[in-house]
PDB file of N, CA and C in Angstrom:
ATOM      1  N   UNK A   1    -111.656   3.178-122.237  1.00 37.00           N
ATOM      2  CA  UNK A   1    -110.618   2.357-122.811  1.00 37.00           C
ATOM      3  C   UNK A   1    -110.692   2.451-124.330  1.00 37.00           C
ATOM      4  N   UNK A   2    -109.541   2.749-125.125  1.00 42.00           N
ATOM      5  CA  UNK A   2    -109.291   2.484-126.600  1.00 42.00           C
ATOM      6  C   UNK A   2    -109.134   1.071-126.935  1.00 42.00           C
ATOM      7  N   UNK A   3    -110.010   1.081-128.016  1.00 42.00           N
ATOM      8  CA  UNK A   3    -109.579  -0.298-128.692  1.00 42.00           C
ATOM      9  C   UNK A   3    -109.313  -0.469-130.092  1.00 42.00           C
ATOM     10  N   UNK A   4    -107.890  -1.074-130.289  1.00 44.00           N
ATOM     11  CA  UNK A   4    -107.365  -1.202-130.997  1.00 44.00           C
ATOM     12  C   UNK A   4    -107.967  -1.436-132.542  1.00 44.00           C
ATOM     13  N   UNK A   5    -107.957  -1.133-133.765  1.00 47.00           N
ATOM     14  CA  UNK A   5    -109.234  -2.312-134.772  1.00 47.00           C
ATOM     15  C   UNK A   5    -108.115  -1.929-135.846  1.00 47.00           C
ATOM     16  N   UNK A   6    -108.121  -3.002-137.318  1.00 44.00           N
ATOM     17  CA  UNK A   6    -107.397  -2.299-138.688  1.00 44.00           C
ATOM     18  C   UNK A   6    -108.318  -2.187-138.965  1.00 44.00           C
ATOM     19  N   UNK A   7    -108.326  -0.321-139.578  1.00 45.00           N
ATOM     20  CA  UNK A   7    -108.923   0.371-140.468  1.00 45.00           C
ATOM     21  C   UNK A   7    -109.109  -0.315-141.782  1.00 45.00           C
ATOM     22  N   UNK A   8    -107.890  -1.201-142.487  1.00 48.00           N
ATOM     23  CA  UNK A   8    -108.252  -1.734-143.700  1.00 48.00           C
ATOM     24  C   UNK A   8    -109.512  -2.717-143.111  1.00 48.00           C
ATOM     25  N   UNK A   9    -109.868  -3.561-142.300  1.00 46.00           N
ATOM     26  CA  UNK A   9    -111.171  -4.178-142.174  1.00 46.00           C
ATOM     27  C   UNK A   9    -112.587  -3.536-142.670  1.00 46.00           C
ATOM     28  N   UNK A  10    -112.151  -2.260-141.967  1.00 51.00           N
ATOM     29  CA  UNK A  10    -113.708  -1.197-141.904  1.00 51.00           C
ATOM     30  C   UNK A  10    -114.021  -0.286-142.903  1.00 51.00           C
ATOM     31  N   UNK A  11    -112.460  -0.008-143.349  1.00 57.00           N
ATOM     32  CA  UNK A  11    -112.685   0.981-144.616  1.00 57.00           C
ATOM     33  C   UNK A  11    -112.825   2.187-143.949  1.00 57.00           C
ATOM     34  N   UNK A  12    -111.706   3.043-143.252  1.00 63.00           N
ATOM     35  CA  UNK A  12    -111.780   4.276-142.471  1.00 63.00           C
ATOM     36  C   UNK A  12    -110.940   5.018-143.099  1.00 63.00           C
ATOM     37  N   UNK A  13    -111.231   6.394-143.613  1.00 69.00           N
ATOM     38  CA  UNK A  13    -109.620   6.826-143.867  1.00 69.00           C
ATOM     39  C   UNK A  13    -109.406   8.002-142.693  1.00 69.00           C
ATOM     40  N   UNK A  14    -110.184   8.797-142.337  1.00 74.00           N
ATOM     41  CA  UNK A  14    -110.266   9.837-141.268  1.00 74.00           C
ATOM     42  C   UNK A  14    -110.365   8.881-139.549  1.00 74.00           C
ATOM     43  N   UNK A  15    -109.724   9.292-138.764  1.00 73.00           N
ATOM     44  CA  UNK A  15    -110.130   8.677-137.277  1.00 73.00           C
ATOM     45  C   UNK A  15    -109.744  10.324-136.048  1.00 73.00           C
ATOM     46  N   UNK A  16    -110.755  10.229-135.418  1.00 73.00           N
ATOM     47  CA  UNK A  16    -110.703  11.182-134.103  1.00 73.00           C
ATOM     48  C   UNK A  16    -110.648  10.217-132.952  1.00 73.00           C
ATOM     49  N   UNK A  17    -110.021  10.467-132.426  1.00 75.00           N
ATOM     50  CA  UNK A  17    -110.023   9.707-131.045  1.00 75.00           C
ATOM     51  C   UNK A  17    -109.758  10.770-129.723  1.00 75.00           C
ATOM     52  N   UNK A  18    -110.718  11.093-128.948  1.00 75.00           N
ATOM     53  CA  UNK A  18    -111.126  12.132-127.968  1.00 75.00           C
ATOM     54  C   UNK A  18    -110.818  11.251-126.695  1.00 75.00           C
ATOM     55  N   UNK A  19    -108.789  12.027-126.402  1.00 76.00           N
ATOM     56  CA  UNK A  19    -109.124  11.310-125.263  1.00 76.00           C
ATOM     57  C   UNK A  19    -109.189  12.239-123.658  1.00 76.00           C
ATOM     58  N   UNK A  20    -109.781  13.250-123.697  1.00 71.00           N
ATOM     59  CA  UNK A  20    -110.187  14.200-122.717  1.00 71.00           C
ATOM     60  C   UNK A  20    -108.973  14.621-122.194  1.00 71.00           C
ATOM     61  N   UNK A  21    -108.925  14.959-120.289  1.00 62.00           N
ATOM     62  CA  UNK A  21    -107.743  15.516-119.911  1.00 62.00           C
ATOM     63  C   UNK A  21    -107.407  14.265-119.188  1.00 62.00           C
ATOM     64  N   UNK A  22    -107.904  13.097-119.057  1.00 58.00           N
ATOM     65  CA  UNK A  22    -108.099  11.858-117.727  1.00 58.00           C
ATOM     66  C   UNK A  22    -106.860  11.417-118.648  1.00 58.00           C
ATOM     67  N   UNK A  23    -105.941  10.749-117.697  1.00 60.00           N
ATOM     68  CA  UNK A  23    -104.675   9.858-118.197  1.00 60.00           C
ATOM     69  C   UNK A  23    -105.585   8.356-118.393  1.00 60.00           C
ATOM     70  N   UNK A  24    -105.106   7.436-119.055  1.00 61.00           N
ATOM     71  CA  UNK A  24    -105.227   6.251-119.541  1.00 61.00           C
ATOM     72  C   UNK A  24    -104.399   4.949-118.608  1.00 61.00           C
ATOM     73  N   UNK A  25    -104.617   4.594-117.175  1.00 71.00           N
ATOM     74  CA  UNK A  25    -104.418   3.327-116.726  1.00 71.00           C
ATOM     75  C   UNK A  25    -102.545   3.923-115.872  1.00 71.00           C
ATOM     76  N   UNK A  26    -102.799   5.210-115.196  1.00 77.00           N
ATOM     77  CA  UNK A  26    -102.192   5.794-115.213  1.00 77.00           C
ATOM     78  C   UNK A  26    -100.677   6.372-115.424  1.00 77.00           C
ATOM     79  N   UNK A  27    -101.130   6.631-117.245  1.00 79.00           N
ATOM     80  CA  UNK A  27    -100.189   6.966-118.448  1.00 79.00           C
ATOM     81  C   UNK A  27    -100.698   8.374-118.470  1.00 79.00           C
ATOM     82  N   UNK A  28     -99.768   9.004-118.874  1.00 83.00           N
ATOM     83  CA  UNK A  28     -99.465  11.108-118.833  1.00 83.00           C
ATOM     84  C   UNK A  28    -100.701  11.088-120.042  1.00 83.00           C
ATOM     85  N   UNK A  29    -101.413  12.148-120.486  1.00 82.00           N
ATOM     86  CA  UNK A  29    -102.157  12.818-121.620  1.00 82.00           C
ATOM     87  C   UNK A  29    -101.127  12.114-123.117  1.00 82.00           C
ATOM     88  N   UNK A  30     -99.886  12.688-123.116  1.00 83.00           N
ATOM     89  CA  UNK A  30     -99.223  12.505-123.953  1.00 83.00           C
ATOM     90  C   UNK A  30     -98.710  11.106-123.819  1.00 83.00           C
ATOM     91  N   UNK A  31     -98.486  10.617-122.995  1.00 85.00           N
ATOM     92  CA  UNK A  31     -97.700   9.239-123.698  1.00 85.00           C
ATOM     93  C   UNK A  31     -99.507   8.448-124.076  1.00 85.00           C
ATOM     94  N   UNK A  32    -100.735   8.377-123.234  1.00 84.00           N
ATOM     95  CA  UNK A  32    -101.600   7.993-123.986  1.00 84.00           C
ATOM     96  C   UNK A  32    -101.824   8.586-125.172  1.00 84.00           C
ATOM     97  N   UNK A  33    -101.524   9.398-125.708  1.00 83.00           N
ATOM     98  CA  UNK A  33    -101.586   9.504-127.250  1.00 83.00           C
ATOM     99  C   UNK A  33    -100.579   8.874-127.646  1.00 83.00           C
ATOM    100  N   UNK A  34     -99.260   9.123-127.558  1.00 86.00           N
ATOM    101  CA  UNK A  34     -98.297   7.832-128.118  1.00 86.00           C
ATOM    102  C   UNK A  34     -98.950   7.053-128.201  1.00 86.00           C
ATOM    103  N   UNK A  35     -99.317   6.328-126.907  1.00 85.00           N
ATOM    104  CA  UNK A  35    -100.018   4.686-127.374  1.00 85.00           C
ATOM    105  C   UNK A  35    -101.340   5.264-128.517  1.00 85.00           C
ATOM    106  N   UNK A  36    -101.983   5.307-128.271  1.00 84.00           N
ATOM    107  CA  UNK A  36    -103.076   5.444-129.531  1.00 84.00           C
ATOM    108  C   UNK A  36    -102.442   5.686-130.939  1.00 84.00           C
ATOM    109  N   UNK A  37    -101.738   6.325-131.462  1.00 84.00           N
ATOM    110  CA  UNK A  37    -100.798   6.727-132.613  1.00 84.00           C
ATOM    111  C   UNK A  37     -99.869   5.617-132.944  1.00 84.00           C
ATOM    112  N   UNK A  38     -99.022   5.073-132.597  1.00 87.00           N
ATOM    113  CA  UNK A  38     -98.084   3.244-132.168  1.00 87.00           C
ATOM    114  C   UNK A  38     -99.441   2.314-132.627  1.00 87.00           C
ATOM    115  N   UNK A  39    -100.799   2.805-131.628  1.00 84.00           N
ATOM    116  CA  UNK A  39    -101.951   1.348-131.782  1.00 84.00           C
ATOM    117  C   UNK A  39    -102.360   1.337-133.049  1.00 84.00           C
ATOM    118  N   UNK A  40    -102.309   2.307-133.936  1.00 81.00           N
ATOM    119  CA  UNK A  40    -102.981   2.534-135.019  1.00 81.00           C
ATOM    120  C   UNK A  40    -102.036   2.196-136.417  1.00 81.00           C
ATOM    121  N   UNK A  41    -100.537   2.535-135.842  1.00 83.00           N
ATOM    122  CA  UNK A  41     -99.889   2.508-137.021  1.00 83.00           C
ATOM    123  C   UNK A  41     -99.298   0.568-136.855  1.00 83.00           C
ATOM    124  N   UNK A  42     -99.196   0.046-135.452  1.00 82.00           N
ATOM    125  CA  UNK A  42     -99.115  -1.236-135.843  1.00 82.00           C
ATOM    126  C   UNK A  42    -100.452  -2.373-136.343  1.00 82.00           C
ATOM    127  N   UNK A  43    -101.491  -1.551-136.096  1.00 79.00           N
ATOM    128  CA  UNK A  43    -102.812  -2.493-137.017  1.00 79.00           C
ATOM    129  C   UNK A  43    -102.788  -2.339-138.256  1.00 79.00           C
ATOM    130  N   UNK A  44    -101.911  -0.853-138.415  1.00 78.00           N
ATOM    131  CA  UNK A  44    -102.270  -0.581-140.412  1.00 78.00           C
ATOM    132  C   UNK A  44    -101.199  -1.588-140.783  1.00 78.00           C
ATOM    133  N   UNK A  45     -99.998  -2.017-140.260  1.00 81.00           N
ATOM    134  CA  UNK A  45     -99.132  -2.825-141.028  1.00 81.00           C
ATOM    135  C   UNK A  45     -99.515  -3.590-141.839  1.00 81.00           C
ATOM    136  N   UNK A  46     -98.823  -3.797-142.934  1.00 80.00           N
ATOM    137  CA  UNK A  46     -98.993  -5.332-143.688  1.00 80.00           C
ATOM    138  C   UNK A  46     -97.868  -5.624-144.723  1.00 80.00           C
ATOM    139  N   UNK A  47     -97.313  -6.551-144.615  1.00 81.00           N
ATOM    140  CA  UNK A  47     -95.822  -6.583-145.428  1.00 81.00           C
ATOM    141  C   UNK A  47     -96.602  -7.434-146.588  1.00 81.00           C
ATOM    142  N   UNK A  48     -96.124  -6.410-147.851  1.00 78.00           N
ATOM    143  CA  UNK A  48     -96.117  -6.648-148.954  1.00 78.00           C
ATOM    144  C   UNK A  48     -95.418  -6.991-150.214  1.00 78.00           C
ATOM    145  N   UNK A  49     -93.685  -7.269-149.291  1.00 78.00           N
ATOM    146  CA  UNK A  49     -92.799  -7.557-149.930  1.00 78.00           C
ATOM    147  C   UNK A  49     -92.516  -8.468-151.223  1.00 78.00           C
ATOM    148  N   UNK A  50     -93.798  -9.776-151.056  1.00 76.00           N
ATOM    149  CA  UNK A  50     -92.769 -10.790-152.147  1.00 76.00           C
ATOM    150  C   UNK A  50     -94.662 -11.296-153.043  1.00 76.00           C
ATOM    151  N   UNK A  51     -95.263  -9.854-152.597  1.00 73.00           N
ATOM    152  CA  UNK A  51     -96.563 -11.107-153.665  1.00 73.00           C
ATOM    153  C   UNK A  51     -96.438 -10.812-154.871  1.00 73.00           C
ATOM    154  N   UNK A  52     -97.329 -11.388-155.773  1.00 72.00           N
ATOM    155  CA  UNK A  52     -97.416 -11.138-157.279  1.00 72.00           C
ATOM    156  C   UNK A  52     -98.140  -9.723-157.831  1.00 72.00           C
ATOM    157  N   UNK A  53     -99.384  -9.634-156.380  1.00 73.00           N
ATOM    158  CA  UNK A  53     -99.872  -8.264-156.726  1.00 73.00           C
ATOM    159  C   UNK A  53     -99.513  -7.404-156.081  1.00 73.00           C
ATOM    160  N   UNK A  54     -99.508  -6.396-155.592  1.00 64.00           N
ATOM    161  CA  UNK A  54     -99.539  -5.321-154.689  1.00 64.00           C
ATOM    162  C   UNK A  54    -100.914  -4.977-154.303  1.00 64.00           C
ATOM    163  N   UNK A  55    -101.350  -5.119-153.438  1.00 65.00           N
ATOM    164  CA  UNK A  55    -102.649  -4.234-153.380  1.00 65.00           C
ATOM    165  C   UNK A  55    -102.789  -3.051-152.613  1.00 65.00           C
ATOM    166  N   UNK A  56    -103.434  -1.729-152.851  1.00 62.00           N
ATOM    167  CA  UNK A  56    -102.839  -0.537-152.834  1.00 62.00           C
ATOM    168  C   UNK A  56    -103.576  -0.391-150.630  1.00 62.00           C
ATOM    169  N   UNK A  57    -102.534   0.110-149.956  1.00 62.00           N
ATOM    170  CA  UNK A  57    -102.925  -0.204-148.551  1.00 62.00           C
ATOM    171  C   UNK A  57    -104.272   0.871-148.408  1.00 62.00           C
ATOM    172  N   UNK A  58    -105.041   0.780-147.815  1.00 63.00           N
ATOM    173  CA  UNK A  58    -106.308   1.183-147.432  1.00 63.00           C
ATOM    174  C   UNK A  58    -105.818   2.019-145.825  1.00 63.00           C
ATOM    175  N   UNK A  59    -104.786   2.607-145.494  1.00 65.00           N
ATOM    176  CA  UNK A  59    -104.701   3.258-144.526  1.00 65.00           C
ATOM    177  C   UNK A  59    -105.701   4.125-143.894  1.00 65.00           C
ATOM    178  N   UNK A  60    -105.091   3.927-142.756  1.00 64.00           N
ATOM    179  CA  UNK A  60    -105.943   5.726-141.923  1.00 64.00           C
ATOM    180  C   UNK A  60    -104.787   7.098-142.273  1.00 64.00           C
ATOM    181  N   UNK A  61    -105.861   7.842-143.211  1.00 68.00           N
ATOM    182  CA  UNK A  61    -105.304   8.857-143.760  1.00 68.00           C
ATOM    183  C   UNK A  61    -104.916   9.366-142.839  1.00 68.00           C
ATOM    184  N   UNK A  62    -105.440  10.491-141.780  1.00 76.00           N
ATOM    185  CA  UNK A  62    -105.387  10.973-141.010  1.00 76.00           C
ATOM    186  C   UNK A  62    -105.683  10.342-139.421  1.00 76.00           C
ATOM    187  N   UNK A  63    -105.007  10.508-138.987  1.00 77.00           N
ATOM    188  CA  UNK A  63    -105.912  10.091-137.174  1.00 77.00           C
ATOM    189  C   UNK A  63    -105.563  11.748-136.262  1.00 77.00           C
ATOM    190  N   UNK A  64    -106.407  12.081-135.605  1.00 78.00           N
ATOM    191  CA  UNK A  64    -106.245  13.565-135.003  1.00 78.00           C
ATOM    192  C   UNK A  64    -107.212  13.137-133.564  1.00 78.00           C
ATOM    193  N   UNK A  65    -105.639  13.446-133.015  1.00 78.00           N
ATOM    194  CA  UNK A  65    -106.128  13.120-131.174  1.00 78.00           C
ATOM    195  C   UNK A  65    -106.410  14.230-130.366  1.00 78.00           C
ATOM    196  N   UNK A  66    -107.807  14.364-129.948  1.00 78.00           N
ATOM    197  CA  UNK A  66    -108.168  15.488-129.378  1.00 78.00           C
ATOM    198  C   UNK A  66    -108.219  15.564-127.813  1.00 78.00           C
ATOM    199  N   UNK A  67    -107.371  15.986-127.203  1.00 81.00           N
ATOM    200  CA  UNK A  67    -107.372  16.431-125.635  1.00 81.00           C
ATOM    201  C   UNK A  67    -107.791  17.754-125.121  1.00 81.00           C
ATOM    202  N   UNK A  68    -108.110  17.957-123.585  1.00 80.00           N
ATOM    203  CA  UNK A  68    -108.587  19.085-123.045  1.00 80.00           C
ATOM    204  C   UNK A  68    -108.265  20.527-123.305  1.00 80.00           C
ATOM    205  N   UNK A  69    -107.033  20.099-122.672  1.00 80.00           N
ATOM    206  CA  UNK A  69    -106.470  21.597-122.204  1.00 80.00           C
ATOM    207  C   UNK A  69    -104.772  21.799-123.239  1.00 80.00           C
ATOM    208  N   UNK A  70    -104.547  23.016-123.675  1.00 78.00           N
ATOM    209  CA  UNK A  70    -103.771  23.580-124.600  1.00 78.00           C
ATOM    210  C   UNK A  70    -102.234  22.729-124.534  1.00 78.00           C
ATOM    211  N   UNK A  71    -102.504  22.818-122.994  1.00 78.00           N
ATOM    212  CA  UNK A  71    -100.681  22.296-122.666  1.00 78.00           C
ATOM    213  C   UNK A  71    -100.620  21.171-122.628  1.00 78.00           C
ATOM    214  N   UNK A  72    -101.691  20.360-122.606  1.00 80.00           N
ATOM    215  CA  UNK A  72    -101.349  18.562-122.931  1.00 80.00           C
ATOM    216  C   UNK A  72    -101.472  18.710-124.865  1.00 80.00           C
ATOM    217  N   UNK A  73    -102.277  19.142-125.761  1.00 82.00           N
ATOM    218  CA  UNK A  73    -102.025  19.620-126.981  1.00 82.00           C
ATOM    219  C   UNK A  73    -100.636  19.658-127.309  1.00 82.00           C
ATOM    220  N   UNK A  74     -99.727  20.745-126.819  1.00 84.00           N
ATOM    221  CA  UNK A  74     -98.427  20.476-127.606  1.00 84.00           C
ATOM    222  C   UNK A  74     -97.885  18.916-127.195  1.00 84.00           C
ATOM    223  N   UNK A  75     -98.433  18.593-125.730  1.00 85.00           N
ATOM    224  CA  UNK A  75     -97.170  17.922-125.677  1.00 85.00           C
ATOM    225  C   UNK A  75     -97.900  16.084-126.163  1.00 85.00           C
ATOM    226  N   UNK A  76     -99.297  16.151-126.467  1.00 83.00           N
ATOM    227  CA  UNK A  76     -99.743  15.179-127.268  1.00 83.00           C
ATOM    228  C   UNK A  76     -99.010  15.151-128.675  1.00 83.00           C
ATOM    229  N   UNK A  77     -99.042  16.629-129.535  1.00 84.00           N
ATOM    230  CA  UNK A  77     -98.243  16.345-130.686  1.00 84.00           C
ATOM    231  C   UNK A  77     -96.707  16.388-130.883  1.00 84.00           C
ATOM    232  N   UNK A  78     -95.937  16.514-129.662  1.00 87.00           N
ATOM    233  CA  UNK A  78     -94.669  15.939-129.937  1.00 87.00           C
ATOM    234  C   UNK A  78     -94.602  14.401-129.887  1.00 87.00           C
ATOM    235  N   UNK A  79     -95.929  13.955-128.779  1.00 87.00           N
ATOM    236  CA  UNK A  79     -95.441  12.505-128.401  1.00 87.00           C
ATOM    237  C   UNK A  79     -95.639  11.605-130.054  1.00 87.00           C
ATOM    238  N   UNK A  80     -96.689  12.273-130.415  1.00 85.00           N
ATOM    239  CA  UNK A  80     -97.568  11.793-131.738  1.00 85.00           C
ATOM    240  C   UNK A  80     -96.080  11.938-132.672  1.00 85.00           C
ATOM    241  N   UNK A  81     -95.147  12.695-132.882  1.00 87.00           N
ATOM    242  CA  UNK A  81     -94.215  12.785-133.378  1.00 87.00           C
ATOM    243  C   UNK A  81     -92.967  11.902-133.095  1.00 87.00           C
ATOM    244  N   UNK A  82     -92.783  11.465-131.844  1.00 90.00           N
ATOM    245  CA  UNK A  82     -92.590  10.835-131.437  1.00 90.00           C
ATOM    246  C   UNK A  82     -92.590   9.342-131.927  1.00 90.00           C
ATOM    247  N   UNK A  83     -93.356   9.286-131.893  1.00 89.00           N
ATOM    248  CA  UNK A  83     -94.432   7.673-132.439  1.00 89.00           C
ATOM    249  C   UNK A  83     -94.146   8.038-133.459  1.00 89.00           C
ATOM    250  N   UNK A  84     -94.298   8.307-134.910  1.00 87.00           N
ATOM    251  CA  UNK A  84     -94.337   8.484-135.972  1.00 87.00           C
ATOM    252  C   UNK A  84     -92.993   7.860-136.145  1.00 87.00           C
ATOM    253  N   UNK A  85     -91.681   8.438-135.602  1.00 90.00           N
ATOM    254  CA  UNK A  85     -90.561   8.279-135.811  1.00 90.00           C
ATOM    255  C   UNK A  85     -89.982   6.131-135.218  1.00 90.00           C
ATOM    256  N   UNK A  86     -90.466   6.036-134.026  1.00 92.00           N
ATOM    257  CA  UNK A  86     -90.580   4.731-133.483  1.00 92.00           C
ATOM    258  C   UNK A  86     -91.288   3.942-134.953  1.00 92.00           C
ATOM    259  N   UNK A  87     -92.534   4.377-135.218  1.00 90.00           N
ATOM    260  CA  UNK A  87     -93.229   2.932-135.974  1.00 90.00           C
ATOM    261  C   UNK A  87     -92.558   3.166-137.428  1.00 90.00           C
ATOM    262  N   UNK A  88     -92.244   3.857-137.818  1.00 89.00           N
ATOM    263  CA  UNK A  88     -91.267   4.280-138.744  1.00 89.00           C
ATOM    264  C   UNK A  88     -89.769   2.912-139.003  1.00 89.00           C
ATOM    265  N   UNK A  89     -89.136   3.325-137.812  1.00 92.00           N
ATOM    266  CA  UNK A  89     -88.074   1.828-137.371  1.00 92.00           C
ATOM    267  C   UNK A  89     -88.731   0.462-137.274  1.00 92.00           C
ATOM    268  N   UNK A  90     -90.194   0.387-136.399  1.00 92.00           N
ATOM    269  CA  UNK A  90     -90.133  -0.731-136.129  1.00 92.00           C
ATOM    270  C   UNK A  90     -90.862  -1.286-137.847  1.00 92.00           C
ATOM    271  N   UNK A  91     -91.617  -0.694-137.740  1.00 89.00           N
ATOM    272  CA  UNK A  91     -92.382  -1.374-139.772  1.00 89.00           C
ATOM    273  C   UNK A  91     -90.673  -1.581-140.811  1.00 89.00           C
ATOM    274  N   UNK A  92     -89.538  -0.731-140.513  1.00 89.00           N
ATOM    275  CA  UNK A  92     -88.532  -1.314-140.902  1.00 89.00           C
ATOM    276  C   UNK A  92     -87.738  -3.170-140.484  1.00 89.00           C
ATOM    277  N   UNK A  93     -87.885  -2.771-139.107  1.00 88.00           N
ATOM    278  CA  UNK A  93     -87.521  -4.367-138.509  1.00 88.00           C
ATOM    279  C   UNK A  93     -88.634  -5.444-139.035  1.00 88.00           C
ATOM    280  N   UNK A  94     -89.508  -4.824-138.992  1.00 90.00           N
ATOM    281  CA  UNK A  94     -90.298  -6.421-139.437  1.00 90.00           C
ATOM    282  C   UNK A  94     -90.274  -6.484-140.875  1.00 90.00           C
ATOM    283  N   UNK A  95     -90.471  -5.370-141.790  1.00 88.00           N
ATOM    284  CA  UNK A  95     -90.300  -5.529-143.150  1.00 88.00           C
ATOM    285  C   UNK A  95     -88.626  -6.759-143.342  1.00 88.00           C
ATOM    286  N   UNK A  96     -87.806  -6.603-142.579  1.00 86.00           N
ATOM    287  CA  UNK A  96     -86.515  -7.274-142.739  1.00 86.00           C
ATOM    288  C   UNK A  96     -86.960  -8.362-141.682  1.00 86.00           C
ATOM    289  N   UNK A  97     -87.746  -8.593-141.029  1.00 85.00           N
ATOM    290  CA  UNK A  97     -87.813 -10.125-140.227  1.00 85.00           C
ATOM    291  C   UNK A  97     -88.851 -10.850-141.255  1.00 85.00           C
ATOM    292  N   UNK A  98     -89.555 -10.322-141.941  1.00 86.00           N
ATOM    293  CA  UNK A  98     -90.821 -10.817-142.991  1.00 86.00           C
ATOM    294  C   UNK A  98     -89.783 -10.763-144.255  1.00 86.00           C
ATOM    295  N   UNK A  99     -88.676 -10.607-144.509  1.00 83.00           N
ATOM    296  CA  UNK A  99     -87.610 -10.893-145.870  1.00 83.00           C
ATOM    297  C   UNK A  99     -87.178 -12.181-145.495  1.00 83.00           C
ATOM    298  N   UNK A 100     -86.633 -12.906-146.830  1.00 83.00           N
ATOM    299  CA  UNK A 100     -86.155 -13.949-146.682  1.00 83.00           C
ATOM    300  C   UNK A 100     -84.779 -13.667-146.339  1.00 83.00           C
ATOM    301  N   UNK A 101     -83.945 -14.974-145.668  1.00 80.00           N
ATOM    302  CA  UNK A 101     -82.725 -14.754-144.974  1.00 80.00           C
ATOM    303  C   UNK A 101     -81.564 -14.427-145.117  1.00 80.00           C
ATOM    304  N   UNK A 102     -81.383 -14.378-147.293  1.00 82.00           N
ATOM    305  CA  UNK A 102     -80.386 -14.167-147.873  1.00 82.00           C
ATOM    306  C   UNK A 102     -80.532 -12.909-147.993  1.00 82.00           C
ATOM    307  N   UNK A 103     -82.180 -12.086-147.879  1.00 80.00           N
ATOM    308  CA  UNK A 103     -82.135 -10.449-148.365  1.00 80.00           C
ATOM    309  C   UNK A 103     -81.203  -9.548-147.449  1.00 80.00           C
ATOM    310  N   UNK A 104     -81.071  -9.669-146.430  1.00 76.00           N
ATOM    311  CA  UNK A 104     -80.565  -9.129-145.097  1.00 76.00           C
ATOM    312  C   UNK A 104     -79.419  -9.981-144.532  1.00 76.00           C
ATOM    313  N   UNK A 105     -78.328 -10.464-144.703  1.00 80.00           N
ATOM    314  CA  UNK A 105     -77.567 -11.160-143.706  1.00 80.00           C
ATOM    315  C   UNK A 105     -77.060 -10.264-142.338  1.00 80.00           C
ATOM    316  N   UNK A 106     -76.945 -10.977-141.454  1.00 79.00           N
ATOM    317  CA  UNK A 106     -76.555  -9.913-139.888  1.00 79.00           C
ATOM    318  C   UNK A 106     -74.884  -9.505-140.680  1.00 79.00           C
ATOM    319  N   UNK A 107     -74.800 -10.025-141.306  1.00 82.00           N
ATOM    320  CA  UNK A 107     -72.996  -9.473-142.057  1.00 82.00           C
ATOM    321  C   UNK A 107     -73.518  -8.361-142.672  1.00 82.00           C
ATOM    322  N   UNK A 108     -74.275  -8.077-143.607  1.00 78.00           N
ATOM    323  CA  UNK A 108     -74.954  -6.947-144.189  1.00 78.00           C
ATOM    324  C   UNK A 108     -75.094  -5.915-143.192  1.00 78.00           C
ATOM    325  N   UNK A 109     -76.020  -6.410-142.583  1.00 76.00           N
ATOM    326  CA  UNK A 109     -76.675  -5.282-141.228  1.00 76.00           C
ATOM    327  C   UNK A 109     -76.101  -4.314-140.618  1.00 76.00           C
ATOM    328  N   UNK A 110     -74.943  -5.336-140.242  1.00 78.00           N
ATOM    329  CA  UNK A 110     -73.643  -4.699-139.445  1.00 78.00           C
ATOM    330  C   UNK A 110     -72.639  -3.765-139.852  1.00 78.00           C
ATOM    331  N   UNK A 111     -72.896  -3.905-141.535  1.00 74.00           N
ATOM    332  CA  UNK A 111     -72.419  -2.796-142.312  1.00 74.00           C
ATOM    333  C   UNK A 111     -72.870  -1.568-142.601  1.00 74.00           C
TER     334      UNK A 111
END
């Protein structure tokens, strides 16, 4: 089992996560890398929209998911691509649910 942690806690910038050829709780090679890639990019969040300082994010530089065999490989790094594009939108939705109510009106949105 993977478990979830923020890297800004630990101070990580590199992560491997080896998850063999075994599916995960039975999830495909590739969509368990989705989830691991999604798990990682919603712990790094942190909305920094309205403070006085910025403080510079302490991300996971890299994360590189290592599986068995060649043909779960590609299709781990489309899913990983995949994900990239999802947490991409969703760190957008919450950056605008973590704004105050005048920054965004649903009249805006809709435009």
């Amino acid at each position: 089992m993977v478990k979830f942690f923020c890297s800004r806690l630990i101070s990580m910038r590199d992560v491997a996560v080896y998850l063999g050829g075994a599916s995960v709780k039975g999830l495909s090679v590739a969509d368990s890398c989705r989830v691991v890639a999604e798990g990682f990019e919603y712990a790094d969040y942190d909305y920094q929209g309205y403070r006085k300082e910025i403080k510079p994010k302490d991300k996971v530089a890299e994360l590189t998911l290592a599986v068995d065999k060649a043909g779960d490989a590609k299709k781990a790094g489309e899913a990983a691509e995949r994900a990239a594009v999802v947490m991409d939108a969703v760190k957008l939705c919450r950056d605008l649910q973590n704004a105050p109510a005048n920054y965004a009106r649903p009249r805006d949105l809709a435009e």
